[in-house]
Amino acid sequence: MAGNNDQHSRVARNRTQPKPPKKHWFRRIILTIIALIVIGGLAGVGLFFYYAQSSPKITESNLKSENATRIYDANDKLVANLGASNRDYVSSNHIPTALKSAVVSIEDRRFYQHKGVDYYRILGAALGNLKGSSLGMQGGSTLTMQLVKLSVFSTKDSDRNLKVKAQEAWLALNVEKHFSKSQILEYYINKVYMGNGIYGMGTASHYYYGKSLDKLSLSQVALLAGMPQSPTYYDPIQYPKYATSRRNLVLQAMYDNKVITKQQETDAINEDVKTDLASTSERTSIIAQQKHTVIDAYLKEVITDLKSKGYDPYKDGLKVYTNLNSNAQQRLYDIANTDKYVSYPNDTAENRFQLGVSVVDSYTGKVSAMVGARKNDNVTFGTNHAVQQDRSNASTMKPILDYGPAIEYKSWPTYKTVADTKYKYPGSNTEVHDFDNNTLGNMTMRQALVQSRNIPAVKTLQQVGRAKAAAFANDLGMGFTGTIPYAYAIGANVSSLQVAGAYAAFANGGTYHKPYYINKIVTQDNRTTNYSSNGKRVMKKSTAYMVTDMLKDVINSSTGTAQTAKISGVYQAGKTGTDNYPKDANKPANAEIDSWMAGYTKNYSVAVWTGYDKPGEADGYIDSSTSKISQVIYREMMTYLQEHSPNSDWTKPSSVGTVKKNGIEELYVVGHIFSASEANSGTSAASSSSSSDSASSSSSSSSDSSSSSSDSSSSDSSSSSSSSESSSSSSESSSSSESSAPAASSSTEQPADNNQNQ
């Protein structure tokens, strides 16, 4: 019994013992996921409506208007409307059914089913993107959303964020409530950018095929429907291969959408996209209104600037406020293109006497005016010589790379002796020459700059050291890289805009502002971005003042090379530059490749390049009758600018002292007045110097080892090596005739044959 009782008690205990709980972890995970999805969904809905509250307003006018960017001058006056051609607005009842079907098939196949936002398409697009397919319809935006984007939002990539996408969706839903599908499709077809400044498929039909929409073939309709994705690359005139591929994709989408038959698709694919293209004259007549001849060069740079900032000037519908002084621009255009101010040579369209002129505000860096060519009215956005960097700036480089650095780093006084004696580029057997193939002995730095002698300039660069000199020049926007050739002392390939920007720093006392065109951009959703050029002090006030004082003599002195640029009563400073042919060029002795004049007042800096596009041709050179035209252009432009600006002289800073030398008031950096022996140090220069950059640049400012000096003639022509640079190991070849663009070169110089550069 006891055993049985004991057994029963164990059984009883087992029966009463609690069972372990069932495992519900899987259900809990599922519930947690569902909860998170619900919370995430609610948060997403909340965020959507939060963003929607700040959506911009959209009107029928927004939807119907062309999406052109408007350009304004410095006084907020409208000066250009990109795409302002006679847009052929086509109402819905005149839009062919085939075009509507093509647009819907390639852009938004469920257009007639959704209410502005296609949730199925968004999901399908996500899956399609993962698979890398879906006929180019990976994007989740509907036609209505695309219309909204084109009407009130920027297409800039950095602006394509979650907030904007939510607002697009919200506005698309509202647009669908107030406008019919037919109206929405009409607005879209008339708004999209079609390349070459053309907006709307109706206008594009005339531009590309010379006929109205209802006269187009199925192949042509399909191409127009597909072009908005990339109008530049699907241009049948310029890129027929890409255009054909895009057209075929649209035709395939139309067949898949059951709006054309297989036979229709095949027949259209077999049609060449170049069939029945409009003639050049027909296209020209359509875009004639888009020509902005007077501001062509300036406008071209503004458009380039917009693109560099990430905007699409033909799709974003921007308001762009520039620094353009319209009155100054008109005067500059007239100076360049009429005989009222300048007597230009008789030339031909094949090789016309050309110019490039940049006008920069000395205090701010604002580009006030620009002309890139003359007699170029039949070309839109043609060659802009004002910003090209393929011609030597000749002696206008001397203040930037030679004498400015000498004052800045070595505290040279304006009476520092430099030597115009026979001299070879360091590390080479090539002699440096001037226009007259003569040497004039010892002279002061002021005389060397005023009379634009070459040998003292190259010697000065060597004394300063190329690394330091290049750093100084780069702070002025020259953009040099690597070890510069010694030939850059007398000219390098930089633009008139770069020279004007650099000289503006001398004008304002030593602060460099990178030249800029745009001061404000307003997007379609009224977001404003302001622009300015933050000034950077790149030299001491003493350097800027002393350079300016010497450059005033270039214009005012009887031995100066820029006397033609003199304007009575105007305080100004400047420098000429001419670039001569090498000896073996088979040109007249006085032939020049380029002629420059760069100068400034306290208000404006103006740089002028003149020359021919084809200087190698028989009649493509500047001679004594045209060499001074650059100075005349400068003088006429600066005269106009100063009529509308205050005229005052520069004030000597306290860091600059004065001393009489040979009856001339010379300048020195306070604390660095040179004794006679210091000023004349190094005047017994040998015919070829071999001192290294590092050694010369380490010389103290009060104990300079420089080349010798004496008075010289007043010509601005200088000579150097030939236009090609050949360098061997540890040797540097440079040219002052056609100096190569700023680029790295080796450490010593071994130039080729000589040419003269002024």
mmCIF file of C-alpha atoms in Angstrom, residues 592-745:
data_model
loop_
_atom_site.group_PDB
_atom_site.id
_atom_site.type_symbol
_atom_site.label_atom_id
_atom_site.label_comp_id
_atom_site.label_asym_id
_atom_site.label_seq_id
_atom_site.Cartn_x
_atom_site.Cartn_y
_atom_site.Cartn_z
ATOM 1 C CA GLU A 592 53.036 90.269 -84.902
ATOM 2 C CA ILE A 593 50.841 87.342 -83.876
ATOM 3 C CA ASP A 594 49.008 89.068 -81.028
ATOM 4 C CA SER A 595 48.617 92.597 -79.737
ATOM 5 C CA TRP A 596 47.336 93.354 -76.223
ATOM 6 C CA MET A 597 46.392 96.299 -74.078
ATOM 7 C CA ALA A 598 45.406 95.777 -70.471
ATOM 8 C CA GLY A 599 44.766 98.600 -68.067
ATOM 9 C CA TYR A 600 42.714 99.837 -65.189
ATOM 10 C CA THR A 601 41.349 102.681 -63.140
ATOM 11 C CA LYS A 602 40.183 102.410 -59.555
ATOM 12 C CA ASN A 603 36.772 101.426 -60.948
ATOM 13 C CA TYR A 604 37.334 99.085 -63.888
ATOM 14 C CA SER A 605 39.912 96.728 -65.311
ATOM 15 C CA VAL A 606 39.868 96.200 -69.095
ATOM 16 C CA ALA A 607 41.928 93.691 -71.075
ATOM 17 C CA VAL A 608 41.993 93.638 -74.882
ATOM 18 C CA TRP A 609 43.426 90.959 -77.178
ATOM 19 C CA THR A 610 43.619 91.449 -80.939
ATOM 20 C CA GLY A 611 44.842 89.123 -83.659
ATOM 21 C CA TYR A 612 43.757 86.717 -86.368
ATOM 22 C CA ASP A 613 42.245 83.273 -85.957
ATOM 23 C CA LYS A 614 44.664 81.942 -88.555
ATOM 24 C CA PRO A 615 47.969 83.705 -87.877
ATOM 25 C CA GLY A 616 49.843 81.226 -90.052
ATOM 26 C CA GLU A 617 48.138 82.357 -93.242
ATOM 27 C CA ALA A 618 49.719 84.881 -95.570
ATOM 28 C CA ASP A 619 47.486 87.763 -94.476
ATOM 29 C CA GLY A 620 46.913 86.618 -90.896
ATOM 30 C CA TYR A 621 49.382 88.873 -89.103
ATOM 31 C CA ILE A 622 49.288 92.201 -87.305
ATOM 32 C CA ASP A 623 51.567 94.912 -88.656
ATOM 33 C CA SER A 624 52.475 98.482 -87.767
ATOM 34 C CA SER A 625 49.136 99.747 -89.095
ATOM 35 C CA THR A 626 47.085 97.497 -86.810
ATOM 36 C CA SER A 627 49.368 96.965 -83.813
ATOM 37 C CA LYS A 628 47.908 99.908 -81.872
ATOM 38 C CA ILE A 629 44.247 98.937 -82.412
ATOM 39 C CA SER A 630 44.196 97.127 -79.070
ATOM 40 C CA GLN A 631 45.130 100.415 -77.371
ATOM 41 C CA VAL A 632 42.449 102.316 -79.267
ATOM 42 C CA ILE A 633 39.791 99.777 -78.279
ATOM 43 C CA TYR A 634 40.916 100.047 -74.671
ATOM 44 C CA ARG A 635 40.962 103.839 -74.762
ATOM 45 C CA GLU A 636 37.478 104.117 -76.254
ATOM 46 C CA MET A 637 35.991 101.663 -73.794
ATOM 47 C CA MET A 638 37.688 103.114 -70.729
ATOM 48 C CA THR A 639 36.702 106.633 -71.822
ATOM 49 C CA TYR A 640 33.066 105.569 -71.823
ATOM 50 C CA LEU A 641 33.350 103.768 -68.465
ATOM 51 C CA GLN A 642 34.987 106.735 -66.785
ATOM 52 C CA GLU A 643 32.304 109.110 -68.045
ATOM 53 C CA HIS A 644 29.967 107.280 -65.695
ATOM 54 C CA SER A 645 32.368 106.669 -62.795
ATOM 55 C CA PRO A 646 34.302 108.770 -60.268
ATOM 56 C CA ASN A 647 37.841 109.674 -61.276
ATOM 57 C CA SER A 648 40.424 109.695 -58.509
ATOM 58 C CA ASP A 649 44.075 108.849 -58.128
ATOM 59 C CA TRP A 650 45.438 106.084 -55.921
ATOM 60 C CA THR A 651 46.475 107.022 -52.392
ATOM 61 C CA LYS A 652 49.987 106.024 -51.378
ATOM 62 C CA PRO A 653 49.902 103.654 -48.397
ATOM 63 C CA SER A 654 52.068 104.357 -45.369
ATOM 64 C CA SER A 655 54.137 101.275 -46.191
ATOM 65 C CA VAL A 656 55.538 103.002 -49.302
ATOM 66 C CA GLY A 657 58.233 105.669 -49.174
ATOM 67 C CA THR A 658 59.484 108.047 -51.864
ATOM 68 C CA VAL A 659 62.980 109.049 -52.858
ATOM 69 C CA LYS A 660 64.374 111.156 -55.702
ATOM 70 C CA LYS A 661 66.639 109.296 -58.087
ATOM 71 C CA ASN A 662 68.004 111.085 -61.152
ATOM 72 C CA GLY A 663 65.190 113.605 -60.914
ATOM 73 C CA ILE A 664 62.489 110.912 -60.785
ATOM 74 C CA GLU A 665 60.352 110.216 -57.735
ATOM 75 C CA GLU A 666 60.928 106.542 -57.061
ATOM 76 C CA LEU A 667 59.213 104.290 -54.560
ATOM 77 C CA TYR A 668 60.437 101.791 -51.996
ATOM 78 C CA VAL A 669 58.940 99.556 -49.341
ATOM 79 C CA VAL A 670 59.305 101.270 -45.970
ATOM 80 C CA GLY A 671 62.013 99.514 -43.990
ATOM 81 C CA HIS A 672 63.685 98.291 -47.190
ATOM 82 C CA ILE A 673 65.267 101.380 -48.713
ATOM 83 C CA PHE A 674 68.152 100.161 -50.832
ATOM 84 C CA SER A 675 71.557 101.785 -50.712
ATOM 85 C CA ALA A 676 73.301 102.575 -53.973
ATOM 86 C CA SER A 677 75.341 99.388 -53.748
ATOM 87 C CA GLU A 678 72.271 97.300 -52.947
ATOM 88 C CA ALA A 679 70.256 98.842 -55.752
ATOM 89 C CA ASN A 680 73.118 98.228 -58.193
ATOM 90 C CA SER A 681 74.029 94.762 -56.974
ATOM 91 C CA GLY A 682 74.506 92.212 -59.724
ATOM 92 C CA THR A 683 74.896 94.718 -62.564
ATOM 93 C CA SER A 684 77.908 92.926 -63.929
ATOM 94 C CA ALA A 685 75.659 90.110 -65.096
ATOM 95 C CA ALA A 686 77.240 87.539 -67.339
ATOM 96 C CA SER A 687 75.750 86.735 -70.697
ATOM 97 C CA SER A 688 74.123 83.650 -69.254
ATOM 98 C CA SER A 689 73.009 83.158 -65.705
ATOM 99 C CA SER A 690 72.988 79.748 -64.114
ATOM 100 C CA SER A 691 71.886 80.470 -60.572
ATOM 101 C CA SER A 692 69.098 78.217 -59.408
ATOM 102 C CA ASP A 693 65.599 79.229 -58.460
ATOM 103 C CA SER A 694 66.069 78.066 -54.929
ATOM 104 C CA ALA A 695 69.274 79.989 -54.484
ATOM 105 C CA SER A 696 67.878 83.196 -55.933
ATOM 106 C CA SER A 697 64.633 83.032 -54.025
ATOM 107 C CA SER A 698 66.489 82.687 -50.749
ATOM 108 C CA SER A 699 68.245 86.040 -51.134
ATOM 109 C CA SER A 700 67.184 88.585 -48.556
ATOM 110 C CA SER A 701 65.116 91.565 -49.630
ATOM 111 C CA SER A 702 67.751 94.037 -48.526
ATOM 112 C CA SER A 703 70.686 92.230 -50.117
ATOM 113 C CA ASP A 704 69.452 91.251 -53.547
ATOM 114 C CA SER A 705 71.609 89.637 -56.156
ATOM 115 C CA SER A 706 70.127 90.884 -59.400
ATOM 116 C CA SER A 707 71.035 91.518 -62.971
ATOM 117 C CA SER A 708 72.605 94.818 -64.041
ATOM 118 C CA SER A 709 70.724 97.816 -65.403
ATOM 119 C CA SER A 710 70.706 100.933 -67.530
ATOM 120 C CA ASP A 711 68.375 103.013 -69.692
ATOM 121 C CA SER A 712 66.762 101.443 -72.742
ATOM 122 C CA SER A 713 64.512 102.295 -75.664
ATOM 123 C CA SER A 714 60.781 102.751 -75.498
ATOM 124 C CA SER A 715 59.597 99.855 -77.615
ATOM 125 C CA ASP A 716 57.357 97.197 -76.128
ATOM 126 C CA SER A 717 58.555 94.431 -78.392
ATOM 127 C CA SER A 718 60.540 91.599 -76.898
ATOM 128 C CA SER A 719 62.069 88.486 -78.256
ATOM 129 C CA SER A 720 62.473 85.009 -76.961
ATOM 130 C CA SER A 721 62.528 81.468 -78.122
ATOM 131 C CA SER A 722 60.267 80.076 -80.794
ATOM 132 C CA SER A 723 56.669 79.136 -80.331
ATOM 133 C CA SER A 724 57.278 75.493 -79.743
ATOM 134 C CA GLU A 725 58.689 74.267 -76.472
ATOM 135 C CA SER A 726 60.930 71.237 -76.517
ATOM 136 C CA SER A 727 62.284 69.926 -73.284
ATOM 137 C CA SER A 728 64.767 67.200 -72.572
ATOM 138 C CA SER A 729 65.726 65.657 -69.278
ATOM 139 C CA SER A 730 66.263 68.363 -66.675
ATOM 140 C CA SER A 731 65.863 71.026 -69.339
ATOM 141 C CA GLU A 732 63.022 73.431 -70.031
ATOM 142 C CA SER A 733 62.081 74.884 -73.365
ATOM 143 C CA SER A 734 59.864 77.932 -73.534
ATOM 144 C CA SER A 735 58.573 80.406 -76.034
ATOM 145 C CA SER A 736 57.450 83.973 -75.843
ATOM 146 C CA SER A 737 55.797 83.936 -79.219
ATOM 147 C CA GLU A 738 53.244 81.206 -78.739
ATOM 148 C CA SER A 739 53.904 80.203 -75.156
ATOM 149 C CA SER A 740 52.231 76.945 -74.443
ATOM 150 C CA ALA A 741 49.281 76.837 -72.099
ATOM 151 C CA PRO A 742 50.180 76.695 -68.409
ATOM 152 C CA ALA A 743 51.605 73.254 -67.899
ATOM 153 C CA ALA A 744 54.293 71.420 -66.002
ATOM 154 C CA SER A 745 57.767 71.530 -67.458
#
